[in-house]
Short mmCIF file of C-alpha atoms in Angstrom, two decimals:
data_model
loop_
_atom_site.label_atom_id
_atom_site.label_comp_id
_atom_site.label_asym_id
_atom_site.label_seq_id
_atom_site.Cartn_x
_atom_site.Cartn_y
_atom_site.Cartn_z
CA MET A 1 -0.08 -0.10 -0.20
CA THR A 2 1.54 3.31 -0.86
CA GLU A 3 0.45 6.90 -0.34
CA SER A 4 1.66 10.45 -1.69
CA THR A 5 3.52 12.34 1.25
CA ALA A 6 1.03 15.20 2.44
CA PRO A 7 1.26 16.88 6.03
CA GLN A 8 -0.80 15.34 9.02
CA SER A 9 -3.61 17.77 9.72
CA GLU A 10 -6.90 17.44 11.24
CA HIS A 11 -9.33 18.12 8.35
CA ARG A 12 -7.06 16.75 5.57
CA THR A 13 -8.85 14.98 2.41
CA VAL A 14 -7.91 11.68 1.41
CA LEU A 15 -8.73 9.56 -1.50
CA LEU A 16 -8.42 5.92 -1.05
CA ARG A 17 -8.30 3.87 -4.52
CA GLY A 18 -7.53 0.60 -6.02
CA GLY A 19 -9.11 -1.85 -3.58
CA ASP A 20 -12.25 -2.92 -2.43
CA VAL A 21 -14.57 -0.62 -0.17
CA HIS A 22 -16.94 -2.65 1.69
CA SER A 23 -20.21 -0.31 1.37
CA PRO A 24 -23.92 -0.66 1.13
CA ALA A 25 -23.79 2.13 -0.67
CA ASP A 26 -21.90 0.96 -3.41
CA PRO A 27 -21.37 -2.84 -3.40
CA PHE A 28 -19.07 -2.69 -6.36
CA ALA A 29 -17.17 0.51 -4.89
CA THR A 30 -13.09 0.50 -5.11
CA ALA A 31 -12.49 3.87 -3.92
CA MET A 32 -13.54 6.43 -1.11
CA VAL A 33 -12.82 10.05 -0.24
CA VAL A 34 -12.45 11.18 3.59
CA GLU A 35 -13.19 14.80 4.61
CA ARG A 36 -13.33 16.73 7.73
CA GLY A 37 -13.48 13.09 9.65
CA HIS A 38 -16.20 11.70 7.55
CA VAL A 39 -16.90 9.76 4.67
CA ALA A 40 -17.61 11.92 1.83
CA TRP A 41 -17.87 9.55 -1.00
CA VAL A 42 -17.57 6.08 -2.31
CA GLY A 43 -17.61 5.04 -5.47
CA SER A 44 -15.84 3.48 -8.68
CA GLU A 45 -12.03 3.52 -9.88
CA GLY A 46 -13.53 5.61 -12.83
CA ALA A 47 -15.15 8.07 -11.04
CA ALA A 48 -11.97 8.44 -8.47
CA ASP A 49 -10.45 10.37 -10.97
CA ALA A 50 -12.44 13.45 -10.78
CA PHE A 51 -11.36 13.78 -7.28
CA ALA A 52 -7.54 12.93 -7.56
CA SER A 53 -6.41 16.40 -8.08
CA GLY A 54 -8.23 17.99 -5.35
CA VAL A 55 -7.26 16.07 -2.13
CA ASP A 56 -4.32 16.33 0.24
CA GLU A 57 -3.06 12.49 0.05
CA VAL A 58 -4.39 9.72 -2.13
CA ILE A 59 -3.71 5.96 -0.79
CA ASP A 60 -3.25 3.40 -3.33
CA LEU A 61 -4.78 0.35 -1.79
CA GLU A 62 -3.21 -1.99 -4.22
CA GLY A 63 -5.96 -4.27 -3.95
CA ALA A 64 -6.22 -4.00 0.27
CA LEU A 65 -10.02 -4.05 1.54
CA VAL A 66 -11.41 -1.21 3.33
CA THR A 67 -14.11 -1.87 6.08
CA PRO A 68 -15.66 0.02 8.78
CA ALA A 69 -13.22 -0.41 11.74
CA PHE A 70 -14.72 -3.05 14.44
CA THR A 71 -16.55 -2.10 17.50
CA ASP A 72 -15.64 -4.48 20.71
CA ALA A 73 -18.94 -3.89 22.77
CA HIS A 74 -17.54 -5.34 26.07
CA VAL A 75 -14.01 -4.67 27.11
CA HIS A 76 -12.03 -4.37 30.52
CA THR A 77 -9.23 -2.08 29.32
CA THR A 78 -6.74 -2.23 32.16
CA SER A 79 -6.92 -5.70 33.11
CA THR A 80 -6.60 -6.49 29.12
CA GLY A 81 -3.27 -3.97 29.20
CA LEU A 82 -2.17 -5.81 32.65
CA ALA A 83 -2.83 -9.19 30.78
CA LEU A 84 -0.66 -7.95 27.74
CA THR A 85 2.16 -7.30 29.86
CA GLY A 86 1.95 -9.28 33.15
CA LEU A 87 1.83 -12.97 33.80
CA ASP A 88 -0.47 -14.55 31.07
CA LEU A 89 -1.80 -18.13 32.12
CA SER A 90 -4.05 -18.80 29.02
CA GLY A 91 -1.25 -21.08 27.39
CA ALA A 92 -0.69 -23.05 30.28
CA ARG A 93 -1.48 -26.50 29.49
CA THR A 94 -1.22 -28.50 32.96
CA LEU A 95 -1.45 -27.24 36.63
CA GLY A 96 2.27 -27.57 37.27
CA ASP A 97 2.73 -25.95 33.87
CA ALA A 98 0.67 -22.84 35.36
CA LEU A 99 2.70 -23.09 38.67
CA ALA A 100 6.03 -23.06 36.66
CA ARG A 101 5.04 -20.01 35.13
CA VAL A 102 4.28 -18.52 38.26
CA ARG A 103 7.65 -19.42 39.56
CA ALA A 104 9.56 -17.85 36.38
CA HIS A 105 7.64 -14.28 36.44
CA VAL A 106 8.23 -13.91 40.38
CA ALA A 107 12.30 -14.72 40.01
CA ALA A 108 11.88 -12.21 36.97
CA HIS A 109 10.49 -9.32 38.40
CA PRO A 110 11.28 -7.31 41.42
CA ALA A 111 10.01 -8.24 44.44
CA GLY A 112 7.80 -6.14 46.81
CA ARG A 113 4.99 -5.91 43.88
CA VAL A 114 1.86 -7.41 43.74
CA VAL A 115 1.77 -10.25 40.72
CA LEU A 116 -1.14 -9.97 38.48
CA GLY A 117 -1.64 -12.91 36.38
CA HIS A 118 -4.71 -13.99 34.40
CA GLY A 119 -6.06 -16.48 31.90
CA TRP A 120 -6.24 -19.98 34.12
CA ASP A 121 -8.81 -22.50 33.15
CA ALA A 122 -8.54 -25.77 35.51
CA THR A 123 -11.15 -27.50 32.78
CA ARG A 124 -8.63 -27.51 29.92
CA TRP A 125 -5.69 -29.06 32.67
CA PRO A 126 -5.69 -32.80 33.10
CA GLU A 127 -5.88 -32.37 36.93
CA GLN A 128 -9.64 -30.91 36.32
CA ARG A 129 -8.43 -28.81 39.47
CA PRO A 130 -7.04 -25.11 40.42
CA PRO A 131 -4.00 -24.49 42.41
CA SER A 132 -4.22 -24.96 46.08
CA ARG A 133 -3.09 -21.86 48.30
CA ALA A 134 -0.32 -23.80 49.53
CA GLU A 135 0.65 -24.82 45.85
CA LEU A 136 0.46 -21.17 45.15
CA ASP A 137 2.31 -19.61 48.12
CA GLU A 138 5.26 -22.24 47.40
CA ALA A 139 5.49 -21.29 43.70
CA ALA A 140 5.04 -17.59 44.54
CA ALA A 141 7.83 -17.23 47.11
CA GLY A 142 5.69 -15.68 50.08
CA ARG A 143 5.01 -12.94 47.19
CA PRO A 144 1.32 -11.45 47.17
CA VAL A 145 -0.39 -12.91 44.30
CA TYR A 146 -3.60 -12.26 42.32
CA LEU A 147 -4.64 -14.89 39.47
CA PRO A 148 -8.45 -14.69 38.38
CA ARG A 149 -9.62 -17.35 36.59
CA ILE A 150 -10.15 -16.86 32.76
CA ASP A 151 -13.82 -15.72 33.41
CA VAL A 152 -12.41 -13.39 35.78
CA HIS A 153 -15.29 -14.29 38.68
CA SER A 154 -13.11 -16.48 40.96
CA ALA A 155 -9.36 -16.21 41.96
CA ALA A 156 -6.45 -18.26 43.09
CA VAL A 157 -4.48 -15.75 45.69
CA THR A 158 -1.36 -16.30 48.04
CA THR A 159 -1.70 -15.91 51.72
CA ALA A 160 0.40 -12.79 51.34
CA LEU A 161 -2.38 -11.00 49.19
CA LEU A 162 -5.03 -12.11 51.88
CA ASP A 163 -3.05 -10.54 54.67
CA LEU A 164 -3.54 -7.09 53.05
CA VAL A 165 -7.16 -7.66 53.43
CA PRO A 166 -8.35 -7.44 56.76
CA GLY A 167 -11.52 -9.49 57.70
CA VAL A 168 -11.60 -11.44 54.54
CA THR A 169 -11.88 -15.08 55.86
CA ALA A 170 -15.42 -13.61 57.14
CA MET A 171 -16.57 -12.62 53.92
CA ALA A 172 -18.85 -14.15 51.41
CA GLY A 173 -17.27 -16.22 48.88
CA TYR A 174 -14.02 -16.91 51.05
CA HIS A 175 -12.74 -20.54 50.66
CA PRO A 176 -9.83 -21.71 52.96
CA GLU A 177 -8.10 -23.82 49.89
CA GLY A 178 -9.60 -23.26 46.99
CA PRO A 179 -10.39 -19.81 44.33
CA LEU A 180 -12.38 -17.02 46.06
CA THR A 181 -15.76 -15.74 44.87
CA GLY A 182 -18.13 -13.25 45.76
CA ALA A 183 -17.63 -10.25 48.19
CA ALA A 184 -14.23 -11.88 49.02
CA HIS A 185 -12.91 -11.98 45.54
CA HIS A 186 -13.80 -8.47 45.08
CA ALA A 187 -12.12 -7.40 48.33
CA VAL A 188 -8.56 -9.01 46.94
CA ARG A 189 -8.89 -7.75 43.59
CA ALA A 190 -9.26 -4.13 45.04
CA ALA A 191 -6.29 -4.65 47.10
CA ALA A 192 -4.52 -6.01 44.19
CA HIS A 193 -5.14 -3.47 41.98
CA ASP A 194 -4.68 -0.78 44.65
CA ALA A 195 -0.96 -2.02 44.35
CA VAL A 196 -0.62 -0.55 40.39
CA SER A 197 0.66 2.56 40.11
CA PRO A 198 -1.17 5.56 38.29
CA ALA A 199 1.71 5.04 35.94
CA GLN A 200 1.31 1.38 35.75
CA ARG A 201 -2.26 1.55 34.89
CA ALA A 202 -2.10 4.46 32.45
CA GLU A 203 0.82 2.15 30.35
CA ALA A 204 -1.71 -0.79 30.65
CA GLN A 205 -4.47 1.32 29.18
CA ARG A 206 -2.09 2.63 26.26
CA ALA A 207 -1.06 -0.99 25.65
CA ALA A 208 -4.31 -2.24 25.67
CA LEU A 209 -5.59 0.40 22.89
CA ARG A 210 -2.82 0.32 20.81
CA HIS A 211 -2.83 -3.95 20.45
CA ALA A 212 -6.87 -2.98 19.81
CA ALA A 213 -5.98 -0.18 17.08
CA SER A 214 -3.45 -2.99 15.65
CA LEU A 215 -6.40 -5.59 15.33
CA GLY A 216 -8.69 -2.97 13.47
CA ILE A 217 -10.76 -1.93 16.38
CA GLY A 218 -11.96 1.94 16.40
CA THR A 219 -14.02 1.78 19.16
CA VAL A 220 -14.31 -0.30 22.41
CA HIS A 221 -16.88 -0.21 25.15
CA GLU A 222 -15.27 -0.30 28.35
CA CYS A 223 -17.27 -2.18 31.22
CA GLY A 224 -16.08 -0.59 34.57
CA GLY A 225 -17.97 -0.32 37.86
CA PRO A 226 -17.22 -0.43 41.73
CA ASP A 227 -16.98 -4.09 41.95
CA ILE A 228 -14.38 -4.44 38.48
CA SER A 229 -12.40 -1.50 39.31
CA ASP A 230 -12.95 1.99 40.84
CA GLU A 231 -13.53 5.62 39.68
CA GLU A 232 -9.56 6.63 39.15
CA ASP A 233 -9.03 3.84 36.71
CA PHE A 234 -12.45 4.50 34.85
CA THR A 235 -12.01 8.39 34.76
CA GLY A 236 -8.27 7.92 33.66
CA LEU A 237 -8.91 5.85 30.70
CA LEU A 238 -11.61 8.30 29.64
CA LYS A 239 -9.65 11.03 29.94
CA LEU A 240 -6.33 9.19 28.02
CA ALA A 241 -8.75 8.31 25.18
CA ALA A 242 -9.74 11.50 24.49
CA GLU A 243 -6.57 12.98 24.59
CA GLN A 244 -4.46 10.95 22.35
CA PRO A 245 -4.52 9.36 18.99
CA GLY A 246 -6.38 5.70 19.27
CA PRO A 247 -9.69 3.66 19.15
CA ARG A 248 -12.48 6.18 20.92
CA VAL A 249 -14.02 4.71 24.13
CA PHE A 250 -17.42 4.47 25.56
CA GLY A 251 -17.78 3.95 28.98
CA TYR A 252 -20.18 2.05 31.19
CA TRP A 253 -20.39 2.12 35.06
CA ALA A 254 -22.01 -0.95 36.73
CA GLN A 255 -23.50 0.73 39.46
CA GLN A 256 -27.51 0.82 40.82
CA VAL A 257 -29.34 4.02 40.27
CA ALA A 258 -32.04 4.77 42.57
CA ASP A 259 -32.67 8.37 41.16
CA GLU A 260 -32.00 11.55 39.38
CA LYS A 261 -29.02 12.34 41.73
CA ASP A 262 -27.65 8.73 41.18
CA ALA A 263 -27.91 9.18 37.59
CA ARG A 264 -26.32 12.72 37.66
CA ARG A 265 -23.20 10.90 39.21
CA ILE A 266 -22.97 8.17 36.11
CA ARG A 267 -23.01 10.99 33.90
CA GLU A 268 -20.19 13.02 35.79
CA LEU A 269 -17.78 10.08 35.51
CA GLY A 270 -18.33 10.44 31.97
CA ALA A 271 -20.13 7.22 31.67
CA VAL A 272 -23.06 6.86 28.82
CA GLY A 273 -24.96 4.44 30.76
CA ALA A 274 -25.51 2.57 34.18
CA ALA A 275 -24.84 -0.58 32.43
CA GLY A 276 -22.20 -3.19 31.49
CA ASP A 277 -21.19 -5.54 34.32
CA LEU A 278 -24.10 -4.74 36.75
CA PHE A 279 -23.88 -8.24 38.17
CA VAL A 280 -27.39 -10.31 38.24
CA ASP A 281 -24.98 -13.44 38.49
CA GLY A 282 -21.59 -14.70 37.89
CA SER A 283 -20.68 -16.92 35.29
CA LEU A 284 -20.62 -21.00 34.59
CA GLY A 285 -16.99 -21.48 34.71
CA SER A 286 -16.95 -20.32 38.22
CA HIS A 287 -20.37 -22.25 39.05
CA THR A 288 -21.56 -18.43 40.05
CA ALA A 289 -24.06 -18.32 37.21
CA CYS A 290 -27.78 -18.21 38.52
CA LEU A 291 -29.72 -21.09 36.96
CA HIS A 292 -33.32 -22.27 37.36
CA GLU A 293 -32.00 -26.34 38.19
CA PRO A 294 -28.78 -27.25 39.60
CA TYR A 295 -25.54 -27.51 38.10
CA ALA A 296 -24.34 -31.14 36.46
CA ASP A 297 -21.18 -30.94 38.59
CA ALA A 298 -22.16 -29.17 41.59
CA PRO A 299 -25.05 -29.50 44.02
CA HIS A 300 -26.23 -26.19 43.82
CA SER A 301 -27.73 -23.57 41.21
CA GLY A 302 -25.09 -20.63 41.58
CA THR A 303 -25.40 -17.01 42.95
CA ALA A 304 -28.28 -14.42 42.42
CA HIS A 305 -26.74 -10.81 43.19
CA LEU A 306 -29.93 -9.01 41.93
CA ASP A 307 -33.76 -9.70 42.00
CA ALA A 308 -36.53 -8.75 39.61
CA GLY A 309 -37.44 -6.27 41.89
CA GLN A 310 -34.21 -4.38 42.11
CA ILE A 311 -33.52 -4.64 38.32
CA ALA A 312 -36.99 -3.08 37.67
CA ALA A 313 -36.19 -0.22 40.35
CA HIS A 314 -32.69 0.48 38.26
CA VAL A 315 -34.53 0.49 34.99
CA VAL A 316 -37.12 2.64 36.04
CA ALA A 317 -34.87 5.16 37.50
CA CYS A 318 -32.47 5.26 34.14
CA THR A 319 -35.26 5.26 31.90
CA GLU A 320 -36.52 8.18 33.80
CA ALA A 321 -33.49 9.76 33.87
CA GLY A 322 -32.77 9.58 30.40
CA LEU A 323 -29.83 7.14 30.95
CA GLN A 324 -29.18 3.72 29.21
CA ALA A 325 -29.40 0.74 32.15
CA GLY A 326 -28.15 -2.82 31.72
CA PHE A 327 -27.00 -6.07 33.40
CA HIS A 328 -24.89 -8.65 33.54
CA ALA A 329 -26.66 -12.09 33.18
CA ILE A 330 -25.38 -15.67 31.96
CA GLY A 331 -28.13 -18.44 33.59
CA ASP A 332 -31.07 -19.01 32.66
CA ALA A 333 -32.57 -17.93 36.16
CA ALA A 334 -30.60 -14.65 35.80
CA LEU A 335 -32.08 -13.74 32.72
CA THR A 336 -35.60 -14.55 33.43
CA ALA A 337 -35.11 -12.01 36.69
CA VAL A 338 -33.79 -9.72 33.66
CA VAL A 339 -36.94 -10.11 32.01
CA ASP A 340 -39.09 -10.00 34.71
CA GLY A 341 -38.06 -7.09 35.86
CA MET A 342 -37.90 -5.12 32.43
CA ARG A 343 -41.49 -5.57 32.15
CA THR A 344 -42.52 -4.27 35.48
CA ALA A 345 -40.45 -1.33 34.67
CA ALA A 346 -42.22 -1.13 31.14
CA GLU A 347 -45.19 -1.16 33.36
CA LYS A 348 -44.42 1.74 35.50
CA VAL A 349 -42.98 3.91 32.76
CA GLY A 350 -44.66 2.85 29.72
CA LEU A 351 -43.23 -0.07 27.35
CA ALA A 352 -42.49 2.65 24.47
CA ARG A 353 -39.99 4.55 26.90
CA VAL A 354 -38.32 1.35 27.44
CA ARG A 355 -37.59 0.54 24.09
CA ALA A 356 -36.46 3.75 23.40
CA ALA A 357 -33.72 4.05 25.63
CA ARG A 358 -32.17 0.53 24.18
CA HIS A 359 -31.14 -0.98 27.51
CA ARG A 360 -28.70 -3.69 27.36
CA VAL A 361 -27.83 -7.42 28.60
CA GLU A 362 -24.31 -8.34 28.41
CA HIS A 363 -23.36 -12.06 27.77
CA ALA A 364 -27.15 -13.38 27.52
CA GLU A 365 -25.93 -17.06 27.12
CA MET A 366 -28.58 -19.20 28.73
CA LEU A 367 -31.68 -17.95 26.33
CA THR A 368 -34.96 -20.00 26.12
CA PRO A 369 -37.48 -19.01 23.22
CA GLU A 370 -39.67 -16.94 26.04
CA THR A 371 -36.64 -14.62 26.89
CA VAL A 372 -35.69 -14.18 23.54
CA ALA A 373 -39.46 -13.08 22.77
CA ALA A 374 -39.21 -10.84 25.58
CA PHE A 375 -35.60 -9.28 24.55
CA ALA A 376 -37.47 -8.23 21.28
CA GLU A 377 -40.81 -7.02 23.33
CA LEU A 378 -38.50 -4.97 25.37
CA GLY A 379 -35.97 -3.52 22.64
CA LEU A 380 -32.84 -5.07 24.38
CA THR A 381 -29.85 -5.00 22.80
CA ALA A 382 -27.91 -8.58 23.59
CA SER A 383 -24.08 -7.79 23.95
CA VAL A 384 -22.58 -10.94 23.16
CA GLN A 385 -19.18 -13.08 22.89
CA PRO A 386 -18.78 -15.58 20.13
CA ALA A 387 -15.49 -16.55 21.22
CA PHE A 388 -17.11 -18.02 24.51
CA ASP A 389 -18.77 -20.70 22.40
CA ALA A 390 -15.40 -21.20 20.83
CA ALA A 391 -13.62 -21.77 23.96
CA TRP A 392 -16.09 -23.68 25.71
CA GLY A 393 -18.99 -24.96 23.37
CA GLY A 394 -19.57 -28.63 22.03
CA GLU A 395 -19.85 -31.72 23.28
CA GLU A 396 -16.48 -32.21 25.17
CA GLY A 397 -16.32 -28.46 26.50
CA MET A 398 -16.55 -26.63 29.78
CA TYR A 399 -20.61 -25.63 29.05
CA ALA A 400 -21.27 -29.37 29.10
CA GLN A 401 -19.35 -30.04 31.83
CA ARG A 402 -21.14 -27.43 34.00
CA LEU A 403 -24.76 -27.95 32.66
CA GLY A 404 -24.87 -31.88 30.57
CA ALA A 405 -25.16 -31.72 26.90
CA GLY A 406 -28.75 -30.71 26.86
CA ARG A 407 -28.82 -27.58 28.14
CA ALA A 408 -25.32 -26.64 26.67
CA ALA A 409 -26.40 -27.21 23.48
CA THR A 410 -28.90 -24.10 24.26
CA LEU A 411 -26.39 -21.55 25.00
CA ASN A 412 -25.64 -18.53 22.79
CA PRO A 413 -28.71 -18.84 20.06
CA TYR A 414 -27.64 -16.08 17.91
CA ALA A 415 -29.72 -17.07 15.07
CA ALA A 416 -32.91 -17.07 16.98
CA LEU A 417 -32.00 -13.44 18.30
CA LEU A 418 -31.70 -12.52 14.52
CA ARG A 419 -34.75 -14.04 13.96
CA ALA A 420 -36.38 -12.36 16.43
CA GLY A 421 -35.29 -8.98 15.59
CA VAL A 422 -32.95 -8.62 18.52
CA PRO A 423 -30.24 -6.24 18.01
CA LEU A 424 -26.66 -8.00 18.65
CA ALA A 425 -23.60 -6.12 19.53
CA PHE A 426 -20.69 -8.39 19.57
CA GLY A 427 -17.33 -8.04 21.93
CA SER A 428 -14.90 -9.97 23.65
CA ASP A 429 -15.05 -9.35 27.27
CA SER A 430 -11.07 -9.07 26.66
CA PRO A 431 -9.15 -10.45 29.13
CA VAL A 432 -11.68 -13.38 29.40
CA THR A 433 -10.88 -13.95 25.68
CA PRO A 434 -8.73 -11.94 23.36
CA LEU A 435 -9.45 -9.16 21.54
CA ASP A 436 -9.90 -10.71 17.78
CA PRO A 437 -12.56 -9.58 15.59
CA TRP A 438 -11.96 -11.34 12.85
CA GLY A 439 -11.87 -14.41 15.08
CA THR A 440 -15.09 -13.42 16.58
CA VAL A 441 -17.18 -13.41 13.55
CA ARG A 442 -15.74 -16.91 12.58
CA ALA A 443 -16.99 -18.11 15.90
CA ALA A 444 -20.47 -16.82 15.43
CA ALA A 445 -20.60 -18.01 11.87
CA PHE A 446 -19.25 -21.46 12.67
CA HIS A 447 -20.85 -21.68 16.11
CA ARG A 448 -20.34 -25.05 17.33
CA THR A 449 -24.03 -25.83 17.45
CA LEU A 450 -25.60 -25.73 13.77
CA GLU A 451 -28.40 -24.12 14.73
CA HIS A 452 -27.18 -21.25 16.16
CA ARG A 453 -25.19 -20.23 13.11
CA VAL A 454 -25.41 -16.80 11.61
CA SER A 455 -23.79 -15.94 8.27
CA VAL A 456 -20.55 -13.92 8.07
CA ARG A 457 -22.39 -10.65 7.13
CA ALA A 458 -24.74 -11.10 9.69
CA GLY A 459 -21.62 -11.34 12.30
CA PHE A 460 -19.50 -8.57 10.63
CA THR A 461 -22.88 -6.33 10.79
CA ALA A 462 -23.02 -7.21 14.62
CA HIS A 463 -19.53 -6.44 15.04
CA THR A 464 -19.24 -3.24 13.56
CA ARG A 465 -22.90 -1.26 13.49
CA GLY A 466 -24.09 -3.45 16.12
CA GLY A 467 -21.76 -1.65 18.40
CA TRP A 468 -22.74 1.85 17.35
CA ARG A 469 -26.36 1.09 17.71
CA ALA A 470 -25.70 -0.54 20.93
CA VAL A 471 -24.92 3.39 22.51
CA GLY A 472 -27.69 5.00 20.90
CA ARG A 473 -25.87 5.60 17.34
CA ASP A 474 -27.75 4.56 14.03
CA ASP A 475 -25.23 6.85 11.67
CA ALA A 476 -21.80 5.08 12.22
CA GLY A 477 -20.21 1.75 11.82
CA THR A 478 -20.99 1.73 8.18
CA LEU A 479 -18.93 3.33 5.16
CA VAL A 480 -21.36 5.67 3.78
CA PRO A 481 -21.21 9.35 3.21
CA GLY A 482 -21.78 11.54 6.20
CA ALA A 483 -20.59 8.59 8.25
CA PRO A 484 -17.43 9.12 10.85
CA ALA A 485 -14.63 7.94 8.77
CA ASP A 486 -13.63 4.92 11.11
CA TYR A 487 -12.42 2.22 9.06
CA ALA A 488 -9.87 -0.08 8.71
CA VAL A 489 -7.56 -1.41 5.93
CA TRP A 490 -7.14 -5.09 5.28
CA ARG A 491 -4.55 -7.53 3.44
CA THR A 492 -6.84 -10.57 2.55
CA ASP A 493 -7.54 -13.32 -0.10
CA GLN A 494 -10.67 -13.21 -2.53
CA LEU A 495 -14.12 -11.88 -1.06
CA VAL A 496 -16.76 -14.09 -1.03
CA VAL A 497 -20.46 -13.81 0.29
CA GLN A 498 -20.41 -16.60 2.87
CA ALA A 499 -22.89 -18.54 5.15
CA PRO A 500 -21.70 -21.95 6.84
CA ASP A 501 -24.01 -24.10 5.72
CA ASP A 502 -27.73 -24.62 4.38
CA ARG A 503 -28.98 -24.12 7.91
CA VAL A 504 -28.45 -20.34 7.00
CA ALA A 505 -29.98 -18.15 5.01
CA ARG A 506 -27.83 -17.53 2.14
CA TRP A 507 -27.63 -14.22 -0.10
CA SER A 508 -26.77 -15.17 -3.42
CA THR A 509 -22.91 -15.34 -4.39
CA ASP A 510 -23.74 -13.87 -8.05
CA PRO A 511 -22.30 -10.34 -8.26
CA ARG A 512 -25.64 -8.97 -9.68
CA SER A 513 -26.52 -9.63 -6.31
CA GLY A 514 -25.25 -6.70 -5.20
CA THR A 515 -23.90 -7.88 -2.05
CA PRO A 516 -20.80 -6.85 -0.91
CA GLY A 517 -18.18 -9.60 -0.01
CA LEU A 518 -16.10 -10.36 2.74
CA PRO A 519 -13.17 -12.64 3.49
CA ASP A 520 -13.28 -16.32 3.78
CA LEU A 521 -13.51 -17.04 7.21
CA SER A 522 -13.96 -20.86 6.99
CA PRO A 523 -11.94 -22.70 9.97
CA GLY A 524 -8.29 -22.94 8.77
CA ALA A 525 -8.30 -19.89 6.40
CA ASP A 526 -6.20 -17.23 7.11
CA LEU A 527 -7.67 -14.30 8.72
CA PRO A 528 -7.13 -10.84 7.40
CA VAL A 529 -4.02 -8.93 8.06
CA CYS A 530 -4.69 -5.22 9.80
CA LEU A 531 -2.59 -2.81 7.47
CA ARG A 532 -4.06 0.55 9.07
CA THR A 533 -6.67 1.62 11.11
CA VAL A 534 -8.34 4.82 11.28
CA VAL A 535 -10.62 6.92 13.73
CA LEU A 536 -12.81 10.13 12.96
CA GLY A 537 -10.13 10.17 10.18
CA GLN A 538 -6.95 10.01 12.06
CA THR A 539 -4.83 7.23 11.60
CA VAL A 540 -4.26 5.60 14.25
CA TYR A 541 -2.37 2.50 13.44
CA VAL A 542 -0.04 1.59 10.46
CA ARG A 543 1.15 -2.09 10.14
CA PRO A 544 4.96 -1.68 10.37
CA ASN A 545 7.04 -2.02 7.23
CA GLU A 546 3.74 -1.43 4.97
#
């Protein structure tokens, strides 16, 4: 990809030509003009000649693909950066391997600092158990260590970290040997993150946003809250993102709202909604998702953090304040509580007002036909993570271990949601699963359960325009005149119109159908490589040596 030399300016006019531009305005577009941070024109190579002499810069795409930049609708930015720069256990294949990585990290890093790790998943280990506290104490050589499970709903910790949290042994979720959950987990997480200096935190945030930009992600939805991070972390991230070139950040603060004063406080933090990880329940991997029937591998049905009455009160207060509400809900009982609470709220403030607010639900994994229909009725956005199914779905996966094959096969029903008219926004929940937009679209198109698969086109839309719709914007996430110039340039193979099998509604692959193609995402095919990412007309990433 070559370009003319031109001074960098906020309002420069740029012509991109000689590639493929994915635009509903012209399915055969090969060129695009960007002016004042917005798309000004898309069209053919021949028509591009008329613009060439009047622009500040011409970029020869050399056959590359231009798409809207991706939006990741659920990210924990600081934790993502700390995972990128800290102790990563996601590659550990055994318990012994994980402990060896802890030993090596402790030996290689200065003493006196809390060790932060991430990514272990005992369901992938032959031992099928987490490290005991004694094993972790030995590996850590007396250091404070905080190792959240991959779902971040429980954590293995050392005795030295527990010693920093007075009274933790009396808190709900404390276990003498096993991972901590609930209040005990939140307390030790706060202590661990308090040990991170402002400079470390800012560098972690920069690392995460740089990484996102390198993957063609132009926008992230930060899901913060008092049980996840702290206000300084949240406001610091929003300030950093506003002051430096990079992906834009929309922040959600997961705190219950009772009145206008609470709503005003949410806005003062810079949040676009009191939503994100406002926990109705926990996670399946940690046995804390709230179920109607007990787990297949545990004698209980999980943990409920909010009931329908509390959900209704939050939704009413947010709706009346003109604020978007939302919840984290995974288990079927938690999702029932969300639907019941939303319906109660609609009875109080009116269904039209609830629908207009575009309230959202994160994860929404264990849906039933009844709750899917209720999502459509109530205008709820499903903010979902297809990589969860890729990681834990299938007959031998963690879902089947926790729920049994029958219930596991009902999880993450994306096709049913789309058929019902429920808006989808795709994300990663990074660092739970990695930032990986094309991999996310592939995971939805090749879902482990055939009837839940969607077309690549539908998945791509959910990961671009869907994220914008989830924050109430219908004018972005697509390359049409007037839209924000948030785009990415990709090196990829031939473009196709792809549906994974005959169960999925197909669009014609005949060029005369006017359907713009996308990369082949078949399992095993190489994913596109990001060459450039642009946010509001400003380049925020260029692949080295391109």
